[in-house]
PDB file of C-alpha atoms in Angstrom:
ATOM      1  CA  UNK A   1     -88.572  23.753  98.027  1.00 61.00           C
ATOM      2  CA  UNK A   2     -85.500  23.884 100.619  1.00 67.00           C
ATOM      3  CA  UNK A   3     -82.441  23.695  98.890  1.00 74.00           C
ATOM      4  CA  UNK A   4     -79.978  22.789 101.341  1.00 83.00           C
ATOM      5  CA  UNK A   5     -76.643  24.082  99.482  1.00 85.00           C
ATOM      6  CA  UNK A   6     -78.748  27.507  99.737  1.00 80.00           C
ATOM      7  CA  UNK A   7     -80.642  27.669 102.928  1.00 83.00           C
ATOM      8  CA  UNK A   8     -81.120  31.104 102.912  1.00 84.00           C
ATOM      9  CA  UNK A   9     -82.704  30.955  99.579  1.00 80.00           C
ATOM     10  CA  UNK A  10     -86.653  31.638  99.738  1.00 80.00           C
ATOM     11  CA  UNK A  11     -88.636  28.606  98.454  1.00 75.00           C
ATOM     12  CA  UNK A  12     -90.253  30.634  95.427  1.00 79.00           C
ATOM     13  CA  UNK A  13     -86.616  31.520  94.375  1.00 82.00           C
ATOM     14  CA  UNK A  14     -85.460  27.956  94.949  1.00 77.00           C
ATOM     15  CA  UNK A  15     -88.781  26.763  92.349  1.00 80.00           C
ATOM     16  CA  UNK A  16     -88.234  29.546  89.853  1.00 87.00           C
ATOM     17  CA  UNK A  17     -84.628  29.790  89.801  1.00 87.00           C
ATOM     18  CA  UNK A  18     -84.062  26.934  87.046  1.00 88.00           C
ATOM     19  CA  UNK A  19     -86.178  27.792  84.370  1.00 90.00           C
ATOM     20  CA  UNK A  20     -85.093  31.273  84.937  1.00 92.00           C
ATOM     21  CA  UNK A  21     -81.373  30.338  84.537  1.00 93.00           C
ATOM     22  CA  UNK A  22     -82.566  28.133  81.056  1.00 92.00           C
ATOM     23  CA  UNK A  23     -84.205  31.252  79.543  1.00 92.00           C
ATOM     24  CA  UNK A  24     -81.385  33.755  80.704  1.00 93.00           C
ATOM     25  CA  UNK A  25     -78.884  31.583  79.273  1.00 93.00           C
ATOM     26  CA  UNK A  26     -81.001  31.051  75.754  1.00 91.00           C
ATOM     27  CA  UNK A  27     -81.111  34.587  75.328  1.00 91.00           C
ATOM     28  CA  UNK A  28     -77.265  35.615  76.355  1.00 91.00           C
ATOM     29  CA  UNK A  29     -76.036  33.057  73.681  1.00 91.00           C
ATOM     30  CA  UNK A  30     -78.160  34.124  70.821  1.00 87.00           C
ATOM     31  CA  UNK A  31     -79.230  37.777  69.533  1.00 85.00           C
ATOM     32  CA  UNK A  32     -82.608  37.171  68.761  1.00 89.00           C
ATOM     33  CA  UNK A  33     -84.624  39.852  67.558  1.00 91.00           C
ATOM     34  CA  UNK A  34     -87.715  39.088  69.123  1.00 92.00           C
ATOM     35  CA  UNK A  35     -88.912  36.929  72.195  1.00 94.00           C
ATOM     36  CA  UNK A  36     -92.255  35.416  72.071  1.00 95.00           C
ATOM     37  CA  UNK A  37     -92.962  33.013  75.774  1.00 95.00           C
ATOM     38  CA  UNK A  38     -96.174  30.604  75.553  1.00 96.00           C
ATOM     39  CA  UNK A  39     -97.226  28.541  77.858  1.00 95.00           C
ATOM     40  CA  UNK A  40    -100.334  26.613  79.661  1.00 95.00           C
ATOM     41  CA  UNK A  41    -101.641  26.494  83.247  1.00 92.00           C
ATOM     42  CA  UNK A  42     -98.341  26.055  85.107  1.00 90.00           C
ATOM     43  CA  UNK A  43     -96.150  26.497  82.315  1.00 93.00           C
ATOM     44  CA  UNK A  44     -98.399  29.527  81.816  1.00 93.00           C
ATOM     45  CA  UNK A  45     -98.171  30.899  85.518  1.00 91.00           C
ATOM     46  CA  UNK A  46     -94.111  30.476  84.565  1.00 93.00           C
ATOM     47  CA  UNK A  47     -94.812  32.839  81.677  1.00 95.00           C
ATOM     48  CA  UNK A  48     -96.256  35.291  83.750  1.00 95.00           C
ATOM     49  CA  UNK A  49     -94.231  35.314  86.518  1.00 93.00           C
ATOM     50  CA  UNK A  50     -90.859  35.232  84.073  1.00 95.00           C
ATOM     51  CA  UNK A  51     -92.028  37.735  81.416  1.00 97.00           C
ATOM     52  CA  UNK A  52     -92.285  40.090  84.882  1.00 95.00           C
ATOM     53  CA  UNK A  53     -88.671  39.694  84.954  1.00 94.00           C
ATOM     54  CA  UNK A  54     -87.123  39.005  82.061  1.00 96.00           C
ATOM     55  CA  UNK A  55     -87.315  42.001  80.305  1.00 96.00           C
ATOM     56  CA  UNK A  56     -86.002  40.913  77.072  1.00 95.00           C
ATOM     57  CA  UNK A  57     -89.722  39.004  76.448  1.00 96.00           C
ATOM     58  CA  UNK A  58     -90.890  41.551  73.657  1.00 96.00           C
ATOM     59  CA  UNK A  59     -94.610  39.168  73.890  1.00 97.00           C
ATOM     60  CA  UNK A  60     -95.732  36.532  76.547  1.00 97.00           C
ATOM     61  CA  UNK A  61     -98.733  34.270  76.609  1.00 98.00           C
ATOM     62  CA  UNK A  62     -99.995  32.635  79.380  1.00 96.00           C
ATOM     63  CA  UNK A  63    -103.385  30.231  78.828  1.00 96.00           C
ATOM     64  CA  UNK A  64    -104.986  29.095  81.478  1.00 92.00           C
ATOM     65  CA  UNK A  65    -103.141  29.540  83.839  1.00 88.00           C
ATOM     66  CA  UNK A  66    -103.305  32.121  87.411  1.00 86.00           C
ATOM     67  CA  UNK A  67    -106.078  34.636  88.353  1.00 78.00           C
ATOM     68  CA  UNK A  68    -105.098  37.307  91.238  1.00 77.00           C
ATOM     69  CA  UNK A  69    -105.506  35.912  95.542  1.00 72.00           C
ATOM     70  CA  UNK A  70    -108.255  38.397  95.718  1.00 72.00           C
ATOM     71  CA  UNK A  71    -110.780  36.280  93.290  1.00 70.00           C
ATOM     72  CA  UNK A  72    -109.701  33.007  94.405  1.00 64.00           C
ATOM     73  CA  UNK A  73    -113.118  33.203  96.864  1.00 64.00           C
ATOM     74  CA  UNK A  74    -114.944  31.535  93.993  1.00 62.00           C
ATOM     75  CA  UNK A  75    -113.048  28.063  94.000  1.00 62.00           C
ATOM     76  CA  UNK A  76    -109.910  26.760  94.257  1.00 58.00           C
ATOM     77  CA  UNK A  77    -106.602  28.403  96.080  1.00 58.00           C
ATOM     78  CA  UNK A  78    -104.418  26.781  93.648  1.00 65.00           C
ATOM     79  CA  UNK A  79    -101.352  25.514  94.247  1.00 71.00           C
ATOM     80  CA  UNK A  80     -98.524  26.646  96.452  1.00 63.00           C
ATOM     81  CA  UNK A  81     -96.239  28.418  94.008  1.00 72.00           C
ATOM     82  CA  UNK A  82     -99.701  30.400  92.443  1.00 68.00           C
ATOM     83  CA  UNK A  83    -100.759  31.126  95.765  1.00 68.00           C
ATOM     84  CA  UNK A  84     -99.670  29.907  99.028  1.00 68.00           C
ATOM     85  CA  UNK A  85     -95.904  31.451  98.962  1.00 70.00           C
ATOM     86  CA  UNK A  86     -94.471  34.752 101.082  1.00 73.00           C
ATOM     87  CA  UNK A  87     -93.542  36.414  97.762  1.00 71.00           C
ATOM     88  CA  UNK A  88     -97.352  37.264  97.822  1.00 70.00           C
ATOM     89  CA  UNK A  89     -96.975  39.174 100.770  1.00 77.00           C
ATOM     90  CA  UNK A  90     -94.536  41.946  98.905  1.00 80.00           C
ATOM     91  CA  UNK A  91     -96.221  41.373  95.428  1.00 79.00           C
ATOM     92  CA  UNK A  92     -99.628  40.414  94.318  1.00 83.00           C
ATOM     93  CA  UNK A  93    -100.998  39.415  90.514  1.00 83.00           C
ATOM     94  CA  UNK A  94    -101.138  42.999  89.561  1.00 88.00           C
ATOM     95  CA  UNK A  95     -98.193  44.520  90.270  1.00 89.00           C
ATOM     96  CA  UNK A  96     -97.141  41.178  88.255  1.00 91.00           C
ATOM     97  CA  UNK A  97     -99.397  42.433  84.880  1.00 91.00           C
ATOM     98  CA  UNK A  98     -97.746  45.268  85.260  1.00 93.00           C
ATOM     99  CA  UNK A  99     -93.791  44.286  84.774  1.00 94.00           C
ATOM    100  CA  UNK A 100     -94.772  41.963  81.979  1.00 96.00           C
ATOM    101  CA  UNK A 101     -95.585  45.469  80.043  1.00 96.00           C
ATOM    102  CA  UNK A 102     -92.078  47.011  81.393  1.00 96.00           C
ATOM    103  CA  UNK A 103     -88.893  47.338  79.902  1.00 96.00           C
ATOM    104  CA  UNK A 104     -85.310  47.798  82.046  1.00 95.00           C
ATOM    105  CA  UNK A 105     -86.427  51.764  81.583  1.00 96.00           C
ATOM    106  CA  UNK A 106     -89.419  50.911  83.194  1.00 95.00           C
ATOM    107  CA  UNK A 107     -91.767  52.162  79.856  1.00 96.00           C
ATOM    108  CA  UNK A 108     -94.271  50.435  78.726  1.00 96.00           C
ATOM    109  CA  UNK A 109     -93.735  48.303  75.441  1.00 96.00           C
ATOM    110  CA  UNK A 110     -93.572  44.982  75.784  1.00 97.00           C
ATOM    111  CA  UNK A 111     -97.199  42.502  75.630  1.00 97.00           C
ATOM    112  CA  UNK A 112     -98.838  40.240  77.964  1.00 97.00           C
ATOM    113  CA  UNK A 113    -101.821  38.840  77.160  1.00 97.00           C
ATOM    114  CA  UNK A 114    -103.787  35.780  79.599  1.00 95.00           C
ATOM    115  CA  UNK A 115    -105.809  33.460  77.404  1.00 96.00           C
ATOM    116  CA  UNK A 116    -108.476  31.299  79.259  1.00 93.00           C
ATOM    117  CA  UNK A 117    -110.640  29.233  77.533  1.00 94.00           C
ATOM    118  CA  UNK A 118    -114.298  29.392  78.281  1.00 93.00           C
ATOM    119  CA  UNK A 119    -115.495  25.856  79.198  1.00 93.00           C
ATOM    120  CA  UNK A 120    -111.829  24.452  79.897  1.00 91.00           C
ATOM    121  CA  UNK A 121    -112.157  21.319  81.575  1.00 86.00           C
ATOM    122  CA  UNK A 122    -109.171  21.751  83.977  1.00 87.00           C
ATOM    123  CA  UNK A 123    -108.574  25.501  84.980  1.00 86.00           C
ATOM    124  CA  UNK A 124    -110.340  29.048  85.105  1.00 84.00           C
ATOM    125  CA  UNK A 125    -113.025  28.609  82.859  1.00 82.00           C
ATOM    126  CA  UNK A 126    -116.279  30.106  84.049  1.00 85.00           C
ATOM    127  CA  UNK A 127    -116.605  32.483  86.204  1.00 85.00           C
ATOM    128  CA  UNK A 128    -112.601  33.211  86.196  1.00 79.00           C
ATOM    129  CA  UNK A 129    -112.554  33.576  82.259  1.00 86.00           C
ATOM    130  CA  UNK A 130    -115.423  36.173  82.448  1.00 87.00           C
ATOM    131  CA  UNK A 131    -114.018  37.402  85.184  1.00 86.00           C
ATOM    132  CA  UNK A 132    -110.476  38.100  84.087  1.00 86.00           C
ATOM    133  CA  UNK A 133    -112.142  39.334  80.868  1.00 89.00           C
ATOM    134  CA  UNK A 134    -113.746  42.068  82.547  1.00 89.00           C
ATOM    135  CA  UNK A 135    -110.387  43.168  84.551  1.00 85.00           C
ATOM    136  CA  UNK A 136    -108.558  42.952  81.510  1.00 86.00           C
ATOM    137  CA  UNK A 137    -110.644  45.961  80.179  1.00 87.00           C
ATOM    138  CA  UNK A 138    -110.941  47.606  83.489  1.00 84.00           C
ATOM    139  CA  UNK A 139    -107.167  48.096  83.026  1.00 82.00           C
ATOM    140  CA  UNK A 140    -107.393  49.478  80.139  1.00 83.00           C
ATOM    141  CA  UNK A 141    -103.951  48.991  78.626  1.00 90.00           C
ATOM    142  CA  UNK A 142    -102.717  48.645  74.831  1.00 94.00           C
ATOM    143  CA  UNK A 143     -99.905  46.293  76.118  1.00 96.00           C
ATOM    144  CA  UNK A 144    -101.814  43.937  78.829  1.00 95.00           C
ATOM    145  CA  UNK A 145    -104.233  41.806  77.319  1.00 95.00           C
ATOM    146  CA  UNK A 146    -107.128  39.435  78.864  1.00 94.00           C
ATOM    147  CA  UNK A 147    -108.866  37.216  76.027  1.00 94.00           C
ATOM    148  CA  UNK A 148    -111.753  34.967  76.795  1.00 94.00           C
ATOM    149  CA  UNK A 149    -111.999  32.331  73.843  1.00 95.00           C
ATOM    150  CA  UNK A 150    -115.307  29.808  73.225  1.00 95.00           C
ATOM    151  CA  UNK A 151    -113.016  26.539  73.982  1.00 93.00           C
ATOM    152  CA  UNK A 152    -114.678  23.688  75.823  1.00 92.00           C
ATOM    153  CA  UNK A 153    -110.953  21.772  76.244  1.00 93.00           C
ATOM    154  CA  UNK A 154    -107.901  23.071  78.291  1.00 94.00           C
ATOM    155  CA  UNK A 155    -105.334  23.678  75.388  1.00 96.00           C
ATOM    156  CA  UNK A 156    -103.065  26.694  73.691  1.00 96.00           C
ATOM    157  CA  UNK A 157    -105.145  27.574  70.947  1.00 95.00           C
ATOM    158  CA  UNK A 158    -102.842  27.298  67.704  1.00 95.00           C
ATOM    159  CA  UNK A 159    -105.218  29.402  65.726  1.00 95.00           C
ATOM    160  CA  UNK A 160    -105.476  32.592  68.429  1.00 96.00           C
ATOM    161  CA  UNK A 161    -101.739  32.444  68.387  1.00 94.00           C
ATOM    162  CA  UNK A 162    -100.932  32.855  64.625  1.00 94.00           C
ATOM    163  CA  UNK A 163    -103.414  35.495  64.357  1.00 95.00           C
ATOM    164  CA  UNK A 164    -101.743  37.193  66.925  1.00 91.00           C
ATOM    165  CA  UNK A 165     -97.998  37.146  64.559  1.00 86.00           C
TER     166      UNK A 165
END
């Protein structure tokens, strides 16, 4: 992730920095009145990360996608953007949870909810989904959600999301 026009650009930066530009520039052109960001195992580590911020994401959705460094012992470290980078070192999953509920005044009112699916065959199912479940209502927050659905496949669950709108 060395960009060479920008060499003192930090790798994460360098892999983020695109579809960060795409949304930014979606939401400068047009007033929307709300912003809803979905999105599945990377694509769903993108929501997180992004919805952190972008504070003009009013809800986010991330399925299947990132569980915090500190319960990675179970399995898999993930890949290098999820896990392996230096912008771990400054800020973990948590502190991540918590800007996707933030606004620019730093109050809490926007939502973030990570959906994993139960049995998925590709990513966090059991034990992460149970897991993350639990944390979710450790955290106790109206705005940051953790839902565990009975899915055997790894998918965005149309159904979950309209009954969410």
């Amino acid at each position: 992730f060395h960009d060479p026009l920008n060499p003192k650009k930090e790798p994460m930066s360098v892999f983020i920095s695109g579809n960060y530009y795409l949304i930014e520039k979606i939401i400068s052109e047009k007033d929307y009145e709300k912003i809803y960001y979905i999105g599945i195992s990377g694509g769903g580590w993108f929501v997180t990360i992004l919805s952190a911020f972008i504070t003009e994401i009013d809800k986010s959705y991330s399925f299947a996608s990132l569980v915090p460094l500190s319960l990675r012992y179970l399995g898999p470290k993930g890949d290098w953007e999820a896990s392996k980078s230096k912008f771990y070192k400054d800020m973990n999953y948590y502190d991540l949870f918590n800007l996707t509920t933030l606004d620019k005044k730093f109050k809490s009112n926007r939502y973030h909810t990570l959906v994993y699916n139960k049995y998925d065959d590709c990513c966090f199912g059991k034990p992460w989904s149970t897991i993350m479940r639990d944390v979710g209502m450790n955290l106790k927050s109206k705005y940051f959600k953790v839902e565990e659905l009975d899915i055997y496949k790894h998918v965005i669950d149309k159904q979950f999301l309209f009954n969410q709108f």
